[in-house]
Amino acid sequence: QVEPVESGGGLVQVGDSLRLSCVASGRTVSSYGMGWFRQAPGNEREFVATISWNGGSTQYADSVKGRFTLSRDNAKNTVYLQMNHLKPEDTGVYYCAATGYGLGSPVTSEYEYWGQGTQVTVSS
């Protein structure tokens, strides 16, 4: 059992930065691939970024590539999503999730454990 808990969301201006954190409880968290997804009102949940169990591999959605950076600290059971140059279209609820696929995955259905989400609002 893995329980992700997100934090760090908020209201920012266009071009600002935010860092989201996800602390995941569970004895074998370090063996899980982790991912971030987001959902805007009226839209389906979409992939943002994923990271492998050891942090050696990451993958990003085209819409955030070059602006967002995903990292993890297994000693702290924590995953960080650094978001720079934020745009209004980045607005949404951001969810952290854990998958048994150790390399991570961009596919929503491959994640077994989900956090409650944290709101990110980018105002123009």
PDB file of C-alpha atoms in Angstrom, residues 10-79:
ATOM      1  CA  GLY A  10      -1.323  27.825  -5.067  1.00  0.00           C
ATOM      2  CA  LEU A  11      -2.238  30.918  -7.059  1.00  0.00           C
ATOM      3  CA  VAL A  12       0.563  32.415  -9.141  1.00  0.00           C
ATOM      4  CA  GLN A  13       1.040  34.801 -12.040  1.00  0.00           C
ATOM      5  CA  VAL A  14       2.028  33.939 -15.595  1.00  0.00           C
ATOM      6  CA  GLY A  15       5.756  33.275 -15.751  1.00  0.00           C
ATOM      7  CA  ASP A  16       6.074  32.398 -12.066  1.00  0.00           C
ATOM      8  CA  SER A  17       7.406  29.162 -10.619  1.00  0.00           C
ATOM      9  CA  LEU A  18       6.043  26.610  -8.177  1.00  0.00           C
ATOM     10  CA  ARG A  19       7.414  23.440  -6.694  1.00  0.00           C
ATOM     11  CA  LEU A  20       5.016  20.646  -5.907  1.00  0.00           C
ATOM     12  CA  SER A  21       5.961  17.939  -3.449  1.00  0.00           C
ATOM     13  CA  CYS A  22       4.573  14.457  -3.037  1.00  0.00           C
ATOM     14  CA  VAL A  23       5.351  12.477   0.085  1.00  0.00           C
ATOM     15  CA  ALA A  24       4.474   8.818  -0.350  1.00  0.00           C
ATOM     16  CA  SER A  25       4.107   6.545   2.648  1.00  0.00           C
ATOM     17  CA  GLY A  26       4.699   2.832   2.378  1.00  0.00           C
ATOM     18  CA  ARG A  27       7.518   0.401   2.989  1.00  0.00           C
ATOM     19  CA  THR A  28       8.511  -0.102  -0.647  1.00  0.00           C
ATOM     20  CA  VAL A  29       7.886   3.333  -2.115  1.00  0.00           C
ATOM     21  CA  SER A  30      11.383   3.447  -3.549  1.00  0.00           C
ATOM     22  CA  SER A  31      10.531   0.576  -5.893  1.00  0.00           C
ATOM     23  CA  TYR A  32       7.589   2.391  -7.496  1.00  0.00           C
ATOM     24  CA  GLY A  33       7.555   4.562 -10.556  1.00  0.00           C
ATOM     25  CA  MET A  34       5.915   7.900  -9.744  1.00  0.00           C
ATOM     26  CA  GLY A  35       3.942  10.282 -11.879  1.00  0.00           C
ATOM     27  CA  TRP A  36       2.160  13.606 -11.922  1.00  0.00           C
ATOM     28  CA  PHE A  37      -1.109  14.178 -13.709  1.00  0.00           C
ATOM     29  CA  ARG A  38      -3.386  17.193 -13.872  1.00  0.00           C
ATOM     30  CA  GLN A  39      -7.036  17.878 -14.503  1.00  0.00           C
ATOM     31  CA  ALA A  40      -8.596  21.150 -15.542  1.00  0.00           C
ATOM     32  CA  PRO A  41     -12.345  21.786 -15.121  1.00  0.00           C
ATOM     33  CA  GLY A  42     -14.292  19.989 -17.849  1.00  0.00           C
ATOM     34  CA  ASN A  43     -11.230  18.093 -19.043  1.00  0.00           C
ATOM     35  CA  GLU A  44      -9.974  14.590 -18.558  1.00  0.00           C
ATOM     36  CA  ARG A  45      -7.007  13.896 -16.331  1.00  0.00           C
ATOM     37  CA  GLU A  46      -3.827  14.210 -18.370  1.00  0.00           C
ATOM     38  CA  PHE A  47      -0.256  13.065 -18.018  1.00  0.00           C
ATOM     39  CA  VAL A  48       2.349  15.624 -16.946  1.00  0.00           C
ATOM     40  CA  ALA A  49       5.525  13.749 -16.006  1.00  0.00           C
ATOM     41  CA  THR A  50       6.811  10.441 -14.714  1.00  0.00           C
ATOM     42  CA  ILE A  51      10.006   9.227 -13.061  1.00  0.00           C
ATOM     43  CA  SER A  52      11.536   5.789 -12.617  1.00  0.00           C
ATOM     44  CA  TRP A  53      12.075   4.122  -9.263  1.00  0.00           C
ATOM     45  CA  ASN A  54      15.671   5.339  -8.973  1.00  0.00           C
ATOM     46  CA  GLY A  55      15.213   8.711 -10.643  1.00  0.00           C
ATOM     47  CA  GLY A  56      17.354   7.678 -13.565  1.00  0.00           C
ATOM     48  CA  SER A  57      14.637   8.068 -16.171  1.00  0.00           C
ATOM     49  CA  THR A  58      12.027  10.773 -16.671  1.00  0.00           C
ATOM     50  CA  GLN A  59       9.393  11.470 -19.276  1.00  0.00           C
ATOM     51  CA  TYR A  60       7.353  14.627 -19.842  1.00  0.00           C
ATOM     52  CA  ALA A  61       4.282  15.684 -21.729  1.00  0.00           C
ATOM     53  CA  ASP A  62       5.154  17.843 -24.712  1.00  0.00           C
ATOM     54  CA  SER A  63       3.218  20.739 -23.189  1.00  0.00           C
ATOM     55  CA  VAL A  64       5.565  20.956 -20.178  1.00  0.00           C
ATOM     56  CA  LYS A  65       8.856  19.774 -21.657  1.00  0.00           C
ATOM     57  CA  GLY A  66      11.625  22.280 -20.971  1.00  0.00           C
ATOM     58  CA  ARG A  67       9.603  24.047 -18.258  1.00  0.00           C
ATOM     59  CA  PHE A  68       8.923  21.311 -15.672  1.00  0.00           C
ATOM     60  CA  THR A  69      11.472  19.112 -13.933  1.00  0.00           C
ATOM     61  CA  LEU A  70      10.628  15.965 -11.993  1.00  0.00           C
ATOM     62  CA  SER A  71      12.967  14.535  -9.360  1.00  0.00           C
ATOM     63  CA  ARG A  72      12.802  12.237  -6.374  1.00  0.00           C
ATOM     64  CA  ASP A  73      14.546  11.690  -3.061  1.00  0.00           C
ATOM     65  CA  ASN A  74      13.975   8.109  -1.998  1.00  0.00           C
ATOM     66  CA  ALA A  75      15.546   8.718   1.406  1.00  0.00           C
ATOM     67  CA  LYS A  76      12.643  11.099   2.065  1.00  0.00           C
ATOM     68  CA  ASN A  77      10.028   9.166   0.058  1.00  0.00           C
ATOM     69  CA  THR A  78       9.410  12.406  -1.775  1.00  0.00           C
ATOM     70  CA  VAL A  79       8.926  13.385  -5.400  1.00  0.00           C
TER      71      VAL A  79
END
